Backbone as CSV, one residue per row, in Angstrom:
resi,resn,N_x,N_y,N_z,CA_x,CA_y,CA_z,C_x,C_y,C_z
1,UNK,7.338,-24.907,-6.002,6.931,-25.303,-4.488,5.818,-24.443,-4.461
2,UNK,4.481,-24.991,-4.418,3.735,-24.015,-3.991,3.042,-24.211,-2.577
3,UNK,2.332,-23.201,-2.071,2.166,-23.259,-0.539,1.106,-24.194,-0.273
4,UNK,1.268,-24.758,0.954,0.415,-25.994,1.319,-0.510,-25.514,2.373
5,UNK,-1.538,-26.018,2.747,-2.411,-25.350,3.791,-1.845,-25.224,5.118
6,UNK,-1.795,-24.064,5.681,-1.071,-23.703,6.938,0.199,-23.051,6.615
7,UNK,0.660,-23.065,5.630,1.865,-22.205,5.192,1.700,-20.800,5.411
8,UNK,2.777,-20.224,5.965,2.631,-18.728,5.860,3.318,-18.051,4.739
9,UNK,3.080,-16.952,4.213,3.462,-16.448,2.990,4.821,-15.898,3.566
10,UNK,5.643,-15.834,2.509,6.803,-15.263,2.703,7.102,-13.872,2.197
11,UNK,8.054,-13.099,2.773,8.166,-11.625,2.404,9.114,-11.252,1.435
12,UNK,9.433,-12.268,0.830,10.562,-11.734,-0.362,10.317,-11.558,-1.647
13,UNK,8.954,-11.977,-2.123,8.379,-12.012,-3.589,7.288,-10.957,-3.620
14,UNK,7.190,-9.783,-3.913,6.315,-8.739,-4.127,6.483,-7.579,-5.163
15,UNK,5.508,-7.142,-5.526,5.669,-6.015,-6.653,4.354,-4.988,-6.540
16,UNK,4.404,-4.147,-7.464,3.544,-3.132,-7.701,3.082,-3.022,-8.995
17,UNK,1.738,-3.061,-8.856,0.859,-2.799,-10.293,0.294,-1.281,-10.232
18,UNK,0.160,-0.654,-11.207,-0.504,0.459,-11.513,-1.497,0.447,-12.670
19,UNK,-2.602,0.579,-12.209,-3.897,0.420,-13.222,-3.738,-0.974,-13.788
20,UNK,-3.491,-1.889,-13.043,-3.584,-3.312,-13.421,-2.317,-3.917,-14.230
21,UNK,-1.157,-3.091,-14.303,0.005,-3.501,-15.041,1.081,-3.556,-14.051
22,UNK,1.833,-4.728,-13.915,3.100,-4.734,-13.178,4.269,-3.830,-13.716
23,UNK,4.693,-2.912,-12.816,5.525,-1.789,-13.137,7.014,-1.920,-12.476
24,UNK,6.896,-2.660,-11.339,8.211,-2.625,-10.564,7.975,-3.836,-9.211
25,UNK,9.227,-4.365,-9.238,9.331,-5.418,-8.109,9.963,-4.469,-7.072
26,UNK,9.787,-4.763,-5.757,9.900,-3.823,-4.728,10.914,-4.420,-3.744
27,UNK,11.684,-3.592,-2.948,12.625,-4.078,-1.947,11.941,-3.986,-0.656
28,UNK,11.150,-3.282,-0.430,10.457,-3.210,0.869,9.076,-2.480,0.905
29,UNK,8.402,-2.841,1.727,7.059,-2.075,1.654,6.524,-1.939,3.387
30,UNK,6.240,-0.804,3.610,5.812,-0.745,4.854,4.638,0.334,5.240
31,UNK,3.868,0.174,6.353,2.778,1.065,6.516,1.491,0.961,6.074
32,UNK,1.351,-0.479,5.260,0.070,-0.567,4.653,-0.986,-0.903,5.837
33,UNK,-1.959,-0.193,6.041,-2.998,-0.423,7.119,-4.231,0.136,6.604
34,UNK,-5.419,-0.399,7.255,-6.806,0.081,7.216,-7.036,0.546,8.567
35,UNK,-7.597,1.789,8.425,-8.255,2.382,9.758,-9.287,2.949,9.646
36,UNK,-10.162,2.971,10.769,-11.460,3.615,10.728,-11.746,4.214,12.142
37,UNK,-12.565,5.329,12.096,-12.855,5.867,13.370,-13.770,4.826,14.188
38,UNK,-13.798,4.877,15.401,-14.503,4.227,16.268,-15.570,5.283,16.921
39,UNK,-16.790,4.958,16.920,-17.958,5.623,17.531,-18.307,5.164,18.666
40,UNK,-18.187,5.928,19.898,-18.695,5.346,21.245,-19.655,6.191,21.662
41,UNK,-20.715,5.422,22.361,-21.821,5.957,22.809,-22.284,5.343,24.038
42,UNK,-22.766,5.898,24.919,-23.457,5.482,26.118,-24.940,5.381,26.168
43,UNK,-25.470,4.538,26.662,-27.083,4.485,26.944,-27.308,3.771,28.239
44,UNK,-28.510,3.590,28.626,-28.977,3.029,29.762,-30.051,1.855,29.392
45,UNK,-29.727,0.748,29.785,-30.400,-0.502,29.502,-31.901,-0.398,30.038
46,UNK,-32.636,-1.259,29.504,-34.143,-1.498,30.092,-34.037,-1.694,31.454
47,UNK,-33.041,-2.407,32.248,-32.646,-2.800,33.450,-32.277,-1.469,34.416
48,UNK,-31.833,-0.445,33.551,-31.249,0.783,34.179,-29.891,0.767,34.470
49,UNK,-29.174,-0.220,33.648,-27.636,-0.315,33.777,-26.877,0.293,32.594
50,UNK,-26.017,1.246,32.969,-25.262,1.956,31.914,-24.659,1.035,31.083
51,UNK,-24.588,1.368,29.862,-23.930,0.365,28.814,-23.320,1.241,27.812
52,UNK,-21.968,0.810,27.468,-21.325,1.538,26.607,-21.110,0.602,25.293
53,UNK,-21.350,1.359,24.144,-21.434,0.762,22.757,-20.480,1.502,21.859
54,UNK,-19.651,0.522,21.144,-18.830,0.974,19.782,-19.209,0.375,18.610
55,UNK,-19.319,1.266,17.808,-19.744,1.229,16.471,-18.480,1.589,15.435
56,UNK,-18.460,0.859,14.252,-17.530,1.346,13.350,-17.791,2.685,12.576
57,UNK,-16.901,3.498,12.496,-17.187,4.964,11.695,-16.806,4.843,10.321
58,UNK,-16.044,6.218,10.078,-15.726,6.211,8.711,-14.220,5.764,8.452
59,UNK,-13.915,4.910,7.383,-12.647,4.713,6.954,-11.749,5.725,6.659
60,UNK,-10.476,5.682,7.258,-9.587,6.768,6.713,-8.929,6.413,5.684
61,UNK,-8.293,7.520,5.020,-7.363,7.233,3.899,-5.938,6.983,4.600
62,UNK,-5.045,6.463,3.705,-3.826,6.221,4.388,-2.462,6.474,3.593
63,UNK,-1.382,6.002,3.953,-0.232,6.057,3.272,0.437,4.810,3.429
64,UNK,1.405,4.546,2.568,2.482,3.419,2.723,3.707,3.821,2.055
65,UNK,4.839,3.230,2.485,6.030,3.392,1.917,6.648,2.309,1.221
66,UNK,7.030,2.507,0.082,7.783,1.339,-0.843,9.348,1.814,-1.037
67,UNK,10.179,0.810,-1.005,11.650,1.134,-1.441,11.818,0.144,-2.561
68,UNK,12.252,0.875,-3.672,12.572,0.210,-4.949,14.023,0.542,-5.320
69,UNK,14.440,-0.353,-6.090,15.872,-0.118,-6.734,15.350,1.117,-7.803
70,UNK,16.516,1.809,-7.823,16.314,3.046,-8.764,16.661,2.535,-10.259
71,UNK,15.548,2.443,-10.882,15.600,1.776,-12.183,14.943,2.811,-13.203
72,UNK,14.750,2.414,-14.563,14.191,2.997,-15.587,12.941,2.824,-15.881
73,UNK,12.196,2.393,-14.896,10.735,1.939,-15.064,9.806,3.186,-15.562
74,UNK,9.569,3.347,-16.708,9.140,4.478,-17.291,7.626,4.816,-16.681
75,UNK,6.828,3.778,-16.473,5.563,4.067,-15.939,5.544,4.355,-14.516
76,UNK,6.335,3.988,-13.612,6.489,4.400,-12.187,7.178,5.672,-12.142
77,UNK,8.219,5.965,-13.096,8.998,7.328,-13.028,7.845,8.271,-13.618
78,UNK,7.057,8.088,-14.571,5.933,8.988,-14.958,4.890,9.147,-13.940
79,UNK,4.621,8.152,-12.938,3.618,8.448,-11.897,4.266,9.276,-10.887
80,UNK,5.467,9.146,-10.640,6.007,10.066,-9.618,6.108,11.513,-10.181
81,UNK,6.497,11.606,-11.306,6.544,13.019,-11.923,5.110,13.728,-12.153
82,UNK,4.303,13.021,-12.596,2.904,13.564,-12.369,2.378,14.030,-10.938
83,UNK,2.840,13.099,-9.961,2.367,13.425,-8.554,3.154,14.641,-8.016
84,UNK,4.185,14.705,-8.207,5.043,15.864,-7.472,4.751,17.287,-8.309
85,UNK,4.258,17.058,-9.720,4.041,18.091,-10.374,2.514,18.675,-10.200
86,UNK,1.881,17.911,-9.342,0.569,18.221,-9.003,-0.580,17.830,-10.004
87,UNK,-0.253,17.085,-10.937,-1.016,16.833,-12.006,-2.024,15.771,-11.573
88,UNK,-2.895,16.022,-10.709,-3.798,15.046,-10.041,-4.715,14.382,-10.947
89,UNK,-5.291,15.158,-11.966,-6.229,14.310,-12.987,-5.438,13.129,-13.542
90,UNK,-4.264,12.877,-13.936,-3.601,11.762,-14.264,-2.691,10.961,-13.248
91,UNK,-2.370,11.801,-12.107,-1.606,11.080,-10.985,-2.174,10.135,-10.187
92,UNK,-3.545,10.394,-10.006,-4.456,9.469,-9.112,-4.655,8.155,-9.884
93,UNK,-3.990,7.050,-9.317,-4.175,5.832,-10.230,-4.499,4.688,-9.099
94,UNK,-5.179,3.586,-9.408,-5.366,2.555,-8.604,-4.072,1.694,-8.702
95,UNK,-3.579,1.477,-7.342,-2.454,0.772,-7.504,-2.505,-0.494,-6.408
96,UNK,-1.682,-1.517,-6.904,-1.682,-2.730,-6.008,-0.462,-3.201,-5.666
97,UNK,-0.326,-3.542,-4.146,0.940,-4.211,-3.959,0.436,-5.690,-3.862
98,UNK,1.257,-6.658,-4.786,0.803,-7.881,-4.929,2.138,-8.767,-4.161
99,UNK,1.598,-9.674,-3.319,2.429,-10.723,-2.729,2.387,-12.050,-3.518
100,UNK,3.444,-12.494,-3.805,3.639,-13.674,-4.826,4.044,-15.147,-4.010
101,UNK,3.769,-16.139,-4.326,4.313,-17.283,-3.642,5.664,-17.640,-4.444
102,UNK,6.135,-18.892,-4.231,7.412,-19.267,-4.628,7.466,-19.401,-6.134
103,UNK,6.257,-19.412,-6.795,6.048,-19.733,-8.154,5.778,-18.486,-8.870
104,UNK,5.769,-17.323,-8.232,5.223,-15.990,-8.709,3.812,-16.009,-9.141
105,UNK,2.977,-16.830,-8.280,1.552,-16.662,-8.445,1.387,-15.642,-7.599
106,UNK,0.160,-14.574,-7.657,-0.326,-13.848,-6.762,-1.233,-14.523,-5.677
107,UNK,-0.829,-14.279,-4.405,-1.545,-15.012,-3.380,-2.267,-13.921,-2.467
108,UNK,-1.931,-12.422,-2.610,-2.591,-11.704,-1.632,-2.401,-10.189,-2.300
109,UNK,-3.373,-9.296,-2.454,-3.160,-8.125,-3.126,-3.839,-7.079,-2.146
110,UNK,-3.143,-6.089,-1.949,-3.524,-4.762,-1.260,-3.725,-3.646,-2.354
111,UNK,-5.063,-3.436,-2.573,-5.501,-2.460,-3.607,-5.807,-1.121,-3.133
112,UNK,-5.122,-0.153,-3.509,-5.257,1.227,-3.201,-5.656,2.141,-4.108
113,UNK,-6.944,2.559,-3.890,-7.590,3.464,-4.838,-7.275,4.791,-4.514
114,UNK,-7.243,5.408,-5.720,-6.756,6.955,-5.870,-5.441,7.056,-5.445
115,UNK,-4.538,6.470,-5.673,-3.105,6.473,-4.922,-2.494,7.369,-5.879
116,UNK,-1.326,8.104,-5.117,-0.376,8.950,-5.526,0.752,9.221,-4.875
117,UNK,1.859,9.629,-5.403,3.270,9.724,-4.733,3.376,11.047,-4.115
118,UNK,3.390,11.064,-2.694,3.558,12.334,-2.007,4.984,12.552,-1.624
119,UNK,5.790,11.839,-1.582,7.137,11.996,-1.146,8.079,10.808,-1.757
120,UNK,9.371,11.524,-2.118,10.494,10.716,-2.535,11.835,11.027,-2.111
121,UNK,12.406,9.944,-1.590,13.625,10.098,-1.013,14.660,9.065,-1.745
122,UNK,15.681,9.673,-2.066,16.815,8.656,-2.643,17.813,8.364,-1.712
123,UNK,18.502,7.276,-1.770,19.558,6.698,-0.985,20.659,7.554,-1.242
124,UNK,21.551,7.415,-0.099,22.956,8.295,-0.281,23.614,7.879,-1.393
125,UNK,24.298,8.683,-1.995,25.319,8.577,-3.128,26.688,8.953,-2.666
126,UNK,27.517,7.876,-2.664,29.015,8.191,-2.082,29.751,7.513,-3.053
127,UNK,30.881,8.433,-3.479,31.760,7.989,-4.522,32.639,6.904,-3.942
128,UNK,32.886,5.867,-4.839,33.622,4.820,-4.410,32.878,3.625,-3.631
129,UNK,31.682,4.045,-3.325,30.992,2.755,-2.694,29.994,1.949,-3.833
130,UNK,30.179,0.745,-3.455,29.412,-0.241,-4.300,28.328,-0.824,-3.864
131,UNK,27.125,0.090,-4.181,26.019,-0.166,-3.330,24.851,0.233,-4.514
132,UNK,23.507,-0.504,-4.460,22.472,-0.271,-5.198,21.962,0.876,-4.541
133,UNK,21.575,1.854,-5.731,20.781,2.952,-5.299,19.278,2.659,-5.343
134,UNK,18.596,3.293,-4.196,17.050,2.949,-4.093,16.595,4.392,-4.005
135,UNK,15.236,4.193,-4.301,14.317,5.216,-3.829,13.234,4.886,-2.853
136,UNK,13.158,5.711,-1.796,11.864,5.402,-0.964,10.730,6.431,-1.370
137,UNK,9.544,5.714,-1.818,8.546,6.485,-2.177,7.422,6.301,-1.261
138,UNK,6.710,7.500,-0.733,5.560,7.417,-0.012,4.372,7.586,-1.103
139,UNK,3.410,6.585,-0.772,2.205,6.669,-1.556,1.095,7.039,-0.785
140,UNK,0.190,7.871,-1.040,-1.097,8.235,-0.456,-2.177,7.811,-1.003
141,UNK,-3.315,7.036,-0.339,-4.348,6.588,-1.067,-5.619,6.962,-0.250
142,UNK,-6.896,6.731,-1.010,-8.012,7.143,-0.371,-8.724,5.907,0.277
143,UNK,-8.394,4.811,-0.210,-9.010,3.490,0.378,-7.905,2.402,0.123
144,UNK,-8.053,1.433,1.176,-7.332,0.348,1.017,-8.113,-0.966,0.969
145,UNK,-8.220,-1.869,0.149,-8.965,-3.132,0.007,-7.943,-4.287,-0.090
146,UNK,-8.294,-5.135,0.793,-7.091,-6.320,0.969,-8.188,-7.406,0.096
147,UNK,-7.436,-8.162,-0.727,-8.028,-9.347,-1.446,-7.176,-10.568,-0.946
């Protein structure tokens, strides 16, 4: 079932690529945003009327949070390990959050340039509980481009 014109994307099928290779399907993504400074200045028009102008400033770096099932994804685990060890020459990667349609075709990409993992939280481990273990990973990036 492909998307028809006017159909909204659904939020149930998405994954993470690192350097162009799909490494993980995710349970949750939050905090993806693009932000830039706003430059505001005032001037007087030729008619003597005060005018306020706003211009785009410098883009800001950002962070997002992803939740994944605790798996043995070697590429993702290595990325986390290199990041928390401070091995920035290998930890900085180009990563992409891909949103897919019902047939697993990519329909939207959030490309994060020079991304690395800055924080990892694991879910609560409790004896006798039947629940999937998850990791919440904060990804820091220098630039976000949406395609």
